[in-house]
């Protein structure tokens, strides 16, 4: 169970369902304009997390590149190459 930390910030949802993330929060979490956030649900709570595309093979999110619409990491590319040359 993740312990929730209250920011003390209350925001109203507008007519289009939007809320503004306070600048202090964006600075703290290094969220820039046009960054993607992934929306999670935890019971009655909504959790926003910076979206990081993960490798389809190992779930690693480091230096992931997109290939034919799928995300793959350098490690898996390398092991793929190695397994192909071993044949
Ligand atoms: Zn991988």
PDB file of N, CA and C and ligand atoms in Angstrom:
ATOM      1  N   UNK A   1       0.845  -1.199   0.000  1.00  0.00           N
ATOM      2  CA  UNK A   1       0.000   0.000   0.000  1.00  0.00           C
ATOM      3  C   UNK A   1       0.881   1.250   0.000  1.00  0.00           C
ATOM      4  N   UNK A   2       0.698   2.062  -1.011  1.00  0.00           N
ATOM      5  CA  UNK A   2       1.475   3.291  -1.125  1.00  0.00           C
ATOM      6  C   UNK A   2       0.905   4.340  -0.184  1.00  0.00           C
ATOM      7  N   UNK A   3       1.791   4.969   0.592  1.00  0.00           N
ATOM      8  CA  UNK A   3       1.332   6.003   1.505  1.00  0.00           C
ATOM      9  C   UNK A   3       1.156   7.301   0.725  1.00  0.00           C
ATOM     10  N   UNK A   4      -0.033   7.883   0.815  1.00  0.00           N
ATOM     11  CA  UNK A   4      -0.319   9.112   0.088  1.00  0.00           C
ATOM     12  C   UNK A   4       0.190  10.302   0.867  1.00  0.00           C
ATOM     13  N   UNK A   5       0.751  11.245   0.121  1.00  0.00           N
ATOM     14  CA  UNK A   5       1.257  12.460   0.736  1.00  0.00           C
ATOM     15  C   UNK A   5       0.358  13.608   0.281  1.00  0.00           C
ATOM     16  N   UNK A   6      -0.278  14.262   1.221  1.00  0.00           N
ATOM     17  CA  UNK A   6      -1.162  15.364   0.862  1.00  0.00           C
ATOM     18  C   UNK A   6      -0.349  16.587   0.477  1.00  0.00           C
ATOM     19  N   UNK A   7      -0.764  17.233  -0.607  1.00  0.00           N
ATOM     20  CA  UNK A   7      -0.098  18.469  -1.020  1.00  0.00           C
ATOM     21  C   UNK A   7      -0.855  19.668  -0.468  1.00  0.00           C
ATOM     22  N   UNK A   8      -2.054  19.431   0.059  1.00  0.00           N
ATOM     23  CA  UNK A   8      -2.874  20.522   0.555  1.00  0.00           C
ATOM     24  C   UNK A   8      -3.496  21.347  -0.557  1.00  0.00           C
ATOM     25  N   UNK A   9      -3.338  20.880  -1.789  1.00  0.00           N
ATOM     26  CA  UNK A   9      -3.849  21.633  -2.939  1.00  0.00           C
ATOM     27  C   UNK A   9      -5.211  21.078  -3.357  1.00  0.00           C
ATOM     28  N   UNK A  10      -6.171  21.978  -3.501  1.00  0.00           N
ATOM     29  CA  UNK A  10      -7.500  21.592  -3.976  1.00  0.00           C
ATOM     30  C   UNK A  10      -7.742  22.298  -5.297  1.00  0.00           C
ATOM     31  N   UNK A  11      -8.137  21.551  -6.304  1.00  0.00           N
ATOM     32  CA  UNK A  11      -8.396  22.145  -7.614  1.00  0.00           C
ATOM     33  C   UNK A  11      -9.773  21.724  -8.110  1.00  0.00           C
ATOM     34  N   UNK A  12     -10.461  22.626  -8.798  1.00  0.00           N
ATOM     35  CA  UNK A  12     -11.766  22.314  -9.372  1.00  0.00           C
ATOM     36  C   UNK A  12     -11.603  21.786 -10.792  1.00  0.00           C
ATOM     37  N   UNK A  13     -12.424  20.795 -11.126  1.00  0.00           N
ATOM     38  CA  UNK A  13     -12.460  20.259 -12.489  1.00  0.00           C
ATOM     39  C   UNK A  13     -13.283  21.215 -13.340  1.00  0.00           C
ATOM     40  N   UNK A  14     -12.790  21.567 -14.528  1.00  0.00           N
ATOM     41  CA  UNK A  14     -13.549  22.489 -15.375  1.00  0.00           C
ATOM     42  C   UNK A  14     -14.584  21.745 -16.211  1.00  0.00           C
ATOM     43  N   UNK A  15     -15.300  22.471 -17.075  1.00  0.00           N
ATOM     44  CA  UNK A  15     -16.413  21.866 -17.819  1.00  0.00           C
ATOM     45  C   UNK A  15     -15.955  20.766 -18.777  1.00  0.00           C
ATOM     46  N   UNK A  16     -14.681  20.759 -19.134  1.00  0.00           N
ATOM     47  CA  UNK A  16     -14.161  19.720 -20.026  1.00  0.00           C
ATOM     48  C   UNK A  16     -13.451  18.601 -19.253  1.00  0.00           C
ATOM     49  N   UNK A  17     -13.527  18.644 -17.931  1.00  0.00           N
ATOM     50  CA  UNK A  17     -12.911  17.608 -17.115  1.00  0.00           C
ATOM     51  C   UNK A  17     -11.440  17.840 -16.839  1.00  0.00           C
ATOM     52  N   UNK A  18     -10.975  19.038 -17.126  1.00  0.00           N
ATOM     53  CA  UNK A  18      -9.555  19.326 -16.947  1.00  0.00           C
ATOM     54  C   UNK A  18      -9.255  19.875 -15.552  1.00  0.00           C
ATOM     55  N   UNK A  19      -8.084  19.552 -15.070  1.00  0.00           N
ATOM     56  CA  UNK A  19      -7.569  20.205 -13.869  1.00  0.00           C
ATOM     57  C   UNK A  19      -6.164  20.710 -14.190  1.00  0.00           C
ATOM     58  N   UNK A  20      -5.740  21.738 -13.513  1.00  0.00           N
ATOM     59  CA  UNK A  20      -4.401  22.277 -13.723  1.00  0.00           C
ATOM     60  C   UNK A  20      -3.480  21.717 -12.652  1.00  0.00           C
ATOM     61  N   UNK A  21      -2.343  21.185 -13.085  1.00  0.00           N
ATOM     62  CA  UNK A  21      -1.343  20.740 -12.117  1.00  0.00           C
ATOM     63  C   UNK A  21      -0.533  21.954 -11.686  1.00  0.00           C
ATOM     64  N   UNK A  22      -0.485  22.217 -10.399  1.00  0.00           N
ATOM     65  CA  UNK A  22       0.251  23.392  -9.919  1.00  0.00           C
ATOM     66  C   UNK A  22       1.718  23.362 -10.344  1.00  0.00           C
ATOM     67  N   UNK A  23       2.237  24.523 -10.646  1.00  0.00           N
ATOM     68  CA  UNK A  23       3.620  24.638 -11.138  1.00  0.00           C
ATOM     69  C   UNK A  23       4.636  24.055 -10.158  1.00  0.00           C
ATOM     70  N   UNK A  24       4.389  24.241  -8.846  1.00  0.00           N
ATOM     71  CA  UNK A  24       5.344  23.707  -7.846  1.00  0.00           C
ATOM     72  C   UNK A  24       5.449  22.193  -7.987  1.00  0.00           C
ATOM     73  N   UNK A  25       4.275  21.579  -8.202  1.00  0.00           N
ATOM     74  CA  UNK A  25       4.205  20.123  -8.340  1.00  0.00           C
ATOM     75  C   UNK A  25       4.938  19.673  -9.605  1.00  0.00           C
ATOM     76  N   UNK A  26       4.711  20.425 -10.710  1.00  0.00           N
ATOM     77  CA  UNK A  26       5.363  20.072 -11.972  1.00  0.00           C
ATOM     78  C   UNK A  26       6.868  20.225 -11.865  1.00  0.00           C
ATOM     79  N   UNK A  27       7.306  21.263 -11.160  1.00  0.00           N
ATOM     80  CA  UNK A  27       8.749  21.454 -10.975  1.00  0.00           C
ATOM     81  C   UNK A  27       9.334  20.321 -10.156  1.00  0.00           C
ATOM     82  N   UNK A  28       8.664  20.008  -9.051  1.00  0.00           N
ATOM     83  CA  UNK A  28       9.156  18.958  -8.155  1.00  0.00           C
ATOM     84  C   UNK A  28       9.290  17.622  -8.886  1.00  0.00           C
ATOM     85  N   UNK A  29       8.306  17.313  -9.726  1.00  0.00           N
ATOM     86  CA  UNK A  29       8.282  16.012 -10.390  1.00  0.00           C
ATOM     87  C   UNK A  29       8.873  16.058 -11.798  1.00  0.00           C
ATOM     88  N   UNK A  30       9.420  17.233 -12.180  1.00  0.00           N
ATOM     89  CA  UNK A  30      10.059  17.381 -13.479  1.00  0.00           C
ATOM     90  C   UNK A  30       9.089  17.040 -14.631  1.00  0.00           C
ATOM     91  N   UNK A  31       7.911  17.619 -14.541  1.00  0.00           N
ATOM     92  CA  UNK A  31       6.909  17.433 -15.599  1.00  0.00           C
ATOM     93  C   UNK A  31       6.902  18.700 -16.454  1.00  0.00           C
ATOM     94  N   UNK A  32       7.264  18.551 -17.726  1.00  0.00           N
ATOM     95  CA  UNK A  32       7.316  19.702 -18.629  1.00  0.00           C
ATOM     96  C   UNK A  32       6.082  19.725 -19.519  1.00  0.00           C
ATOM     97  N   UNK A  33       5.886  20.864 -20.179  1.00  0.00           N
ATOM     98  CA  UNK A  33       4.796  21.009 -21.130  1.00  0.00           C
ATOM     99  C   UNK A  33       4.910  19.897 -22.180  1.00  0.00           C
ATOM    100  N   UNK A  34       3.800  19.324 -22.563  1.00  0.00           N
ATOM    101  CA  UNK A  34       3.705  18.253 -23.577  1.00  0.00           C
ATOM    102  C   UNK A  34       4.189  16.886 -23.094  1.00  0.00           C
ATOM    103  N   UNK A  35       4.646  16.800 -21.853  1.00  0.00           N
ATOM    104  CA  UNK A  35       4.973  15.487 -21.316  1.00  0.00           C
ATOM    105  C   UNK A  35       3.687  14.669 -21.224  1.00  0.00           C
ATOM    106  N   UNK A  36       3.824  13.367 -21.315  1.00  0.00           N
ATOM    107  CA  UNK A  36       2.656  12.505 -21.191  1.00  0.00           C
ATOM    108  C   UNK A  36       2.554  11.961 -19.775  1.00  0.00           C
ATOM    109  N   UNK A  37       1.342  11.903 -19.276  1.00  0.00           N
ATOM    110  CA  UNK A  37       1.090  11.309 -17.969  1.00  0.00           C
ATOM    111  C   UNK A  37       0.182  10.109 -18.168  1.00  0.00           C
ATOM    112  N   UNK A  38       0.491   9.043 -17.468  1.00  0.00           N
ATOM    113  CA  UNK A  38      -0.358   7.870 -17.528  1.00  0.00           C
ATOM    114  C   UNK A  38      -1.296   7.908 -16.328  1.00  0.00           C
ATOM    115  N   UNK A  39      -2.561   7.564 -16.560  1.00  0.00           N
ATOM    116  CA  UNK A  39      -3.571   7.656 -15.505  1.00  0.00           C
ATOM    117  C   UNK A  39      -3.842   6.271 -14.928  1.00  0.00           C
ATOM    118  N   UNK A  40      -3.682   6.148 -13.623  1.00  0.00           N
ATOM    119  CA  UNK A  40      -3.950   4.887 -12.926  1.00  0.00           C
ATOM    120  C   UNK A  40      -5.121   5.074 -11.975  1.00  0.00           C
ATOM    121  N   UNK A  41      -5.756   3.983 -11.641  1.00  0.00           N
ATOM    122  CA  UNK A  41      -6.814   4.026 -10.636  1.00  0.00           C
ATOM    123  C   UNK A  41      -6.402   3.172  -9.452  1.00  0.00           C
ATOM    124  N   UNK A  42      -6.682   3.673  -8.267  1.00  0.00           N
ATOM    125  CA  UNK A  42      -6.399   2.936  -7.037  1.00  0.00           C
ATOM    126  C   UNK A  42      -7.621   3.108  -6.155  1.00  0.00           C
ATOM    127  N   UNK A  43      -8.587   2.182  -6.290  1.00  0.00           N
ATOM    128  CA  UNK A  43      -9.857   2.338  -5.589  1.00  0.00           C
ATOM    129  C   UNK A  43     -10.519   3.623  -6.036  1.00  0.00           C
ATOM    130  N   UNK A  44     -10.836   4.511  -5.095  1.00  0.00           N
ATOM    131  CA  UNK A  44     -11.495   5.764  -5.459  1.00  0.00           C
ATOM    132  C   UNK A  44     -10.496   6.845  -5.865  1.00  0.00           C
ATOM    133  N   UNK A  45      -9.226   6.515  -5.922  1.00  0.00           N
ATOM    134  CA  UNK A  45      -8.198   7.520  -6.203  1.00  0.00           C
ATOM    135  C   UNK A  45      -7.713   7.458  -7.642  1.00  0.00           C
ATOM    136  N   UNK A  46      -7.284   8.602  -8.140  1.00  0.00           N
ATOM    137  CA  UNK A  46      -6.671   8.696  -9.456  1.00  0.00           C
ATOM    138  C   UNK A  46      -5.203   9.008  -9.241  1.00  0.00           C
ATOM    139  N   UNK A  47      -4.347   8.217  -9.867  1.00  0.00           N
ATOM    140  CA  UNK A  47      -2.911   8.439  -9.738  1.00  0.00           C
ATOM    141  C   UNK A  47      -2.357   8.812 -11.109  1.00  0.00           C
ATOM    142  N   UNK A  48      -1.606   9.900 -11.172  1.00  0.00           N
ATOM    143  CA  UNK A  48      -0.964  10.308 -12.419  1.00  0.00           C
ATOM    144  C   UNK A  48       0.524  10.014 -12.309  1.00  0.00           C
ATOM    145  N   UNK A  49       1.050   9.387 -13.330  1.00  0.00           N
ATOM    146  CA  UNK A  49       2.486   9.078 -13.319  1.00  0.00           C
ATOM    147  C   UNK A  49       3.077   9.466 -14.659  1.00  0.00           C
ATOM    148  N   UNK A  50       4.283   9.998 -14.652  1.00  0.00           N
ATOM    149  CA  UNK A  50       4.948  10.341 -15.907  1.00  0.00           C
ATOM    150  C   UNK A  50       4.993   9.101 -16.783  1.00  0.00           C
ATOM    151  N   UNK A  51       4.555   9.269 -18.016  1.00  0.00           N
ATOM    152  CA  UNK A  51       4.510   8.118 -18.905  1.00  0.00           C
ATOM    153  C   UNK A  51       5.893   7.801 -19.438  1.00  0.00           C
ATOM    154  N   UNK A  52       6.338   6.603 -19.204  1.00  0.00           N
ATOM    155  CA  UNK A  52       7.613   6.157 -19.747  1.00  0.00           C
ATOM    156  C   UNK A  52       7.374   4.881 -20.524  1.00  0.00           C
ATOM    157  N   UNK A  53       7.536   4.965 -21.857  1.00  0.00           N
ATOM    158  CA  UNK A  53       7.333   3.761 -22.651  1.00  0.00           C
ATOM    159  C   UNK A  53       8.332   2.694 -22.233  1.00  0.00           C
ATOM    160  N   UNK A  54       7.871   1.469 -22.019  1.00  0.00           N
ATOM    161  CA  UNK A  54       8.740   0.396 -21.563  1.00  0.00           C
ATOM    162  C   UNK A  54       8.929  -0.643 -22.663  1.00  0.00           C
ATOM    163  N   UNK A  55      10.057  -1.332 -22.600  1.00  0.00           N
ATOM    164  CA  UNK A  55      10.389  -2.393 -23.549  1.00  0.00           C
ATOM    165  C   UNK A  55       9.335  -3.509 -23.481  1.00  0.00           C
ATOM    166  N   UNK A  56       8.907  -4.004 -24.642  1.00  0.00           N
ATOM    167  CA  UNK A  56       7.876  -5.044 -24.655  1.00  0.00           C
ATOM    168  C   UNK A  56       8.406  -6.374 -24.127  1.00  0.00           C
ATOM    169  N   UNK A  57       9.735  -6.542 -24.128  1.00  0.00           N
ATOM    170  CA  UNK A  57      10.301  -7.807 -23.675  1.00  0.00           C
ATOM    171  C   UNK A  57      10.634  -7.811 -22.187  1.00  0.00           C
ATOM    172  N   UNK A  58      11.285  -6.751 -21.703  1.00  0.00           N
ATOM    173  CA  UNK A  58      11.796  -6.813 -20.324  1.00  0.00           C
ATOM    174  C   UNK A  58      11.230  -5.706 -19.424  1.00  0.00           C
ATOM    175  N   UNK A  59      10.362  -4.857 -19.961  1.00  0.00           N
ATOM    176  CA  UNK A  59       9.752  -3.779 -19.168  1.00  0.00           C
ATOM    177  C   UNK A  59      10.730  -2.693 -18.735  1.00  0.00           C
ATOM    178  N   UNK A  60      11.940  -2.726 -19.261  1.00  0.00           N
ATOM    179  CA  UNK A  60      12.913  -1.680 -18.961  1.00  0.00           C
ATOM    180  C   UNK A  60      12.500  -0.413 -19.694  1.00  0.00           C
ATOM    181  N   UNK A  61      12.640   0.730 -19.039  1.00  0.00           N
ATOM    182  CA  UNK A  61      12.219   1.983 -19.669  1.00  0.00           C
ATOM    183  C   UNK A  61      13.412   2.838 -20.093  1.00  0.00           C
ATOM    184  N   UNK A  62      14.631   2.279 -20.001  1.00  0.00           N
ATOM    185  CA  UNK A  62      15.819   3.068 -20.279  1.00  0.00           C
ATOM    186  C   UNK A  62      16.193   3.029 -21.765  1.00  0.00           C
ATOM    187  N   UNK A  63      16.341   4.210 -22.383  1.00  0.00           N
ATOM    188  CA  UNK A  63      16.767   4.350 -23.790  1.00  0.00           C
ATOM    189  C   UNK A  63      15.928   3.529 -24.763  1.00  0.00           C
ATOM    190  N   UNK A  64      14.655   3.392 -24.461  1.00  0.00           N
ATOM    191  CA  UNK A  64      13.765   2.593 -25.306  1.00  0.00           C
ATOM    192  C   UNK A  64      13.566   3.283 -26.655  1.00  0.00           C
ATOM    193  N   UNK A  65      13.614   2.521 -27.719  1.00  0.00           N
ATOM    194  CA  UNK A  65      13.297   3.072 -29.034  1.00  0.00           C
ATOM    195  C   UNK A  65      12.069   2.353 -29.598  1.00  0.00           C
ATOM    196  N   UNK A  66      11.392   3.009 -30.551  1.00  0.00           N
ATOM    197  CA  UNK A  66      10.221   2.388 -31.143  1.00  0.00           C
ATOM    198  C   UNK A  66      10.597   1.721 -32.464  1.00  0.00           C
ATOM    199  N   UNK A  67      10.171   0.499 -32.641  1.00  0.00           N
ATOM    200  CA  UNK A  67      10.436  -0.243 -33.864  1.00  0.00           C
ATOM    201  C   UNK A  67       9.144  -0.928 -34.300  1.00  0.00           C
ATOM    202  N   UNK A  68       8.679  -0.630 -35.482  1.00  0.00           N
ATOM    203  CA  UNK A  68       7.411  -1.164 -35.989  1.00  0.00           C
ATOM    204  C   UNK A  68       6.271  -1.010 -34.970  1.00  0.00           C
ATOM    205  N   UNK A  69       6.228   0.154 -34.339  1.00  0.00           N
ATOM    206  CA  UNK A  69       5.146   0.454 -33.414  1.00  0.00           C
ATOM    207  C   UNK A  69       5.290  -0.171 -32.035  1.00  0.00           C
ATOM    208  N   UNK A  70       6.389  -0.898 -31.790  1.00  0.00           N
ATOM    209  CA  UNK A  70       6.618  -1.496 -30.467  1.00  0.00           C
ATOM    210  C   UNK A  70       7.875  -0.898 -29.850  1.00  0.00           C
ATOM    211  N   UNK A  71       7.903  -0.842 -28.530  1.00  0.00           N
ATOM    212  CA  UNK A  71       9.066  -0.309 -27.831  1.00  0.00           C
ATOM    213  C   UNK A  71      10.038  -1.431 -27.493  1.00  0.00           C
ATOM    214  N   UNK A  72      11.299  -1.146 -27.743  1.00  0.00           N
ATOM    215  CA  UNK A  72      12.330  -2.150 -27.434  1.00  0.00           C
ATOM    216  C   UNK A  72      13.576  -1.444 -26.896  1.00  0.00           C
ATOM    217  N   UNK A  73      14.246  -2.073 -25.937  1.00  0.00           N
ATOM    218  CA  UNK A  73      15.411  -1.446 -25.316  1.00  0.00           C
ATOM    219  C   UNK A  73      16.693  -1.965 -25.984  1.00  0.00           C
ATOM    220  N   UNK A  74      17.796  -1.226 -25.854  1.00  0.00           N
ATOM    221  CA  UNK A  74      19.058  -1.621 -26.482  1.00  0.00           C
ATOM    222  C   UNK A  74      19.535  -3.018 -26.062  1.00  0.00           C
ATOM    223  N   UNK A  75      19.293  -3.367 -24.802  1.00  0.00           N
ATOM    224  CA  UNK A  75      19.725  -4.686 -24.307  1.00  0.00           C
ATOM    225  C   UNK A  75      19.032  -5.819 -25.066  1.00  0.00           C
ATOM    226  N   UNK A  76      17.718  -5.642 -25.268  1.00  0.00           N
ATOM    227  CA  UNK A  76      16.959  -6.682 -25.954  1.00  0.00           C
ATOM    228  C   UNK A  76      17.293  -6.723 -27.444  1.00  0.00           C
ATOM    229  N   UNK A  77      17.597  -5.563 -28.037  1.00  0.00           N
ATOM    230  CA  UNK A  77      18.033  -5.533 -29.433  1.00  0.00           C
ATOM    231  C   UNK A  77      19.314  -6.351 -29.574  1.00  0.00           C
ATOM    232  N   UNK A  78      20.230  -6.123 -28.620  1.00  0.00           N
ATOM    233  CA  UNK A  78      21.517  -6.814 -28.656  1.00  0.00           C
ATOM    234  C   UNK A  78      21.334  -8.326 -28.509  1.00  0.00           C
ATOM    235  N   UNK A  79      20.522  -8.740 -27.550  1.00  0.00           N
ATOM    236  CA  UNK A  79      20.359 -10.179 -27.346  1.00  0.00           C
ATOM    237  C   UNK A  79      19.596 -10.823 -28.510  1.00  0.00           C
ATOM    238  N   UNK A  80      18.734 -10.019 -29.152  1.00  0.00           N
ATOM    239  CA  UNK A  80      18.034 -10.494 -30.343  1.00  0.00           C
ATOM    240  C   UNK A  80      19.034 -10.744 -31.467  1.00  0.00           C
ATOM    241  N   UNK A  81      19.931  -9.784 -31.652  1.00  0.00           N
ATOM    242  CA  UNK A  81      20.963  -9.912 -32.685  1.00  0.00           C
ATOM    243  C   UNK A  81      21.836 -11.133 -32.415  1.00  0.00           C
ATOM    244  N   UNK A  82      22.233 -11.296 -31.147  1.00  0.00           N
ATOM    245  CA  UNK A  82      23.089 -12.423 -30.776  1.00  0.00           C
ATOM    246  C   UNK A  82      22.390 -13.751 -31.025  1.00  0.00           C
ATOM    247  N   UNK A  83      21.124 -13.836 -30.679  1.00  0.00           N
ATOM    248  CA  UNK A  83      20.426 -15.104 -30.875  1.00  0.00           C
ATOM    249  C   UNK A  83      20.243 -15.404 -32.359  1.00  0.00           C
ATOM    250  N   UNK A  84      20.165 -14.356 -33.194  1.00  0.00           N
ATOM    251  CA  UNK A  84      20.023 -14.582 -34.634  1.00  0.00           C
ATOM    252  C   UNK A  84      21.333 -15.041 -35.256  1.00  0.00           C
ATOM    253  N   UNK A  85      22.465 -14.463 -34.782  1.00  0.00           N
ATOM    254  CA  UNK A  85      23.757 -14.836 -35.387  1.00  0.00           C
ATOM    255  C   UNK A  85      24.241 -16.188 -34.899  1.00  0.00           C
ATOM    256  N   UNK A  86      23.664 -16.699 -33.802  1.00  0.00           N
ATOM    257  CA  UNK A  86      24.061 -18.004 -33.281  1.00  0.00           C
ATOM    258  C   UNK A  86      23.472 -19.165 -34.081  1.00  0.00           C
ATOM    259  N   UNK A  87      22.397 -18.859 -34.843  1.00  0.00           N
ATOM    260  CA  UNK A  87      21.722 -19.916 -35.614  1.00  0.00           C
ATOM    261  C   UNK A  87      22.659 -20.531 -36.658  1.00  0.00           C
TER     262      UNK A  87
HETATM  263 ZN1  LIG B   1      14.206  -4.933 -23.156  1.00  0.00          ZN
END
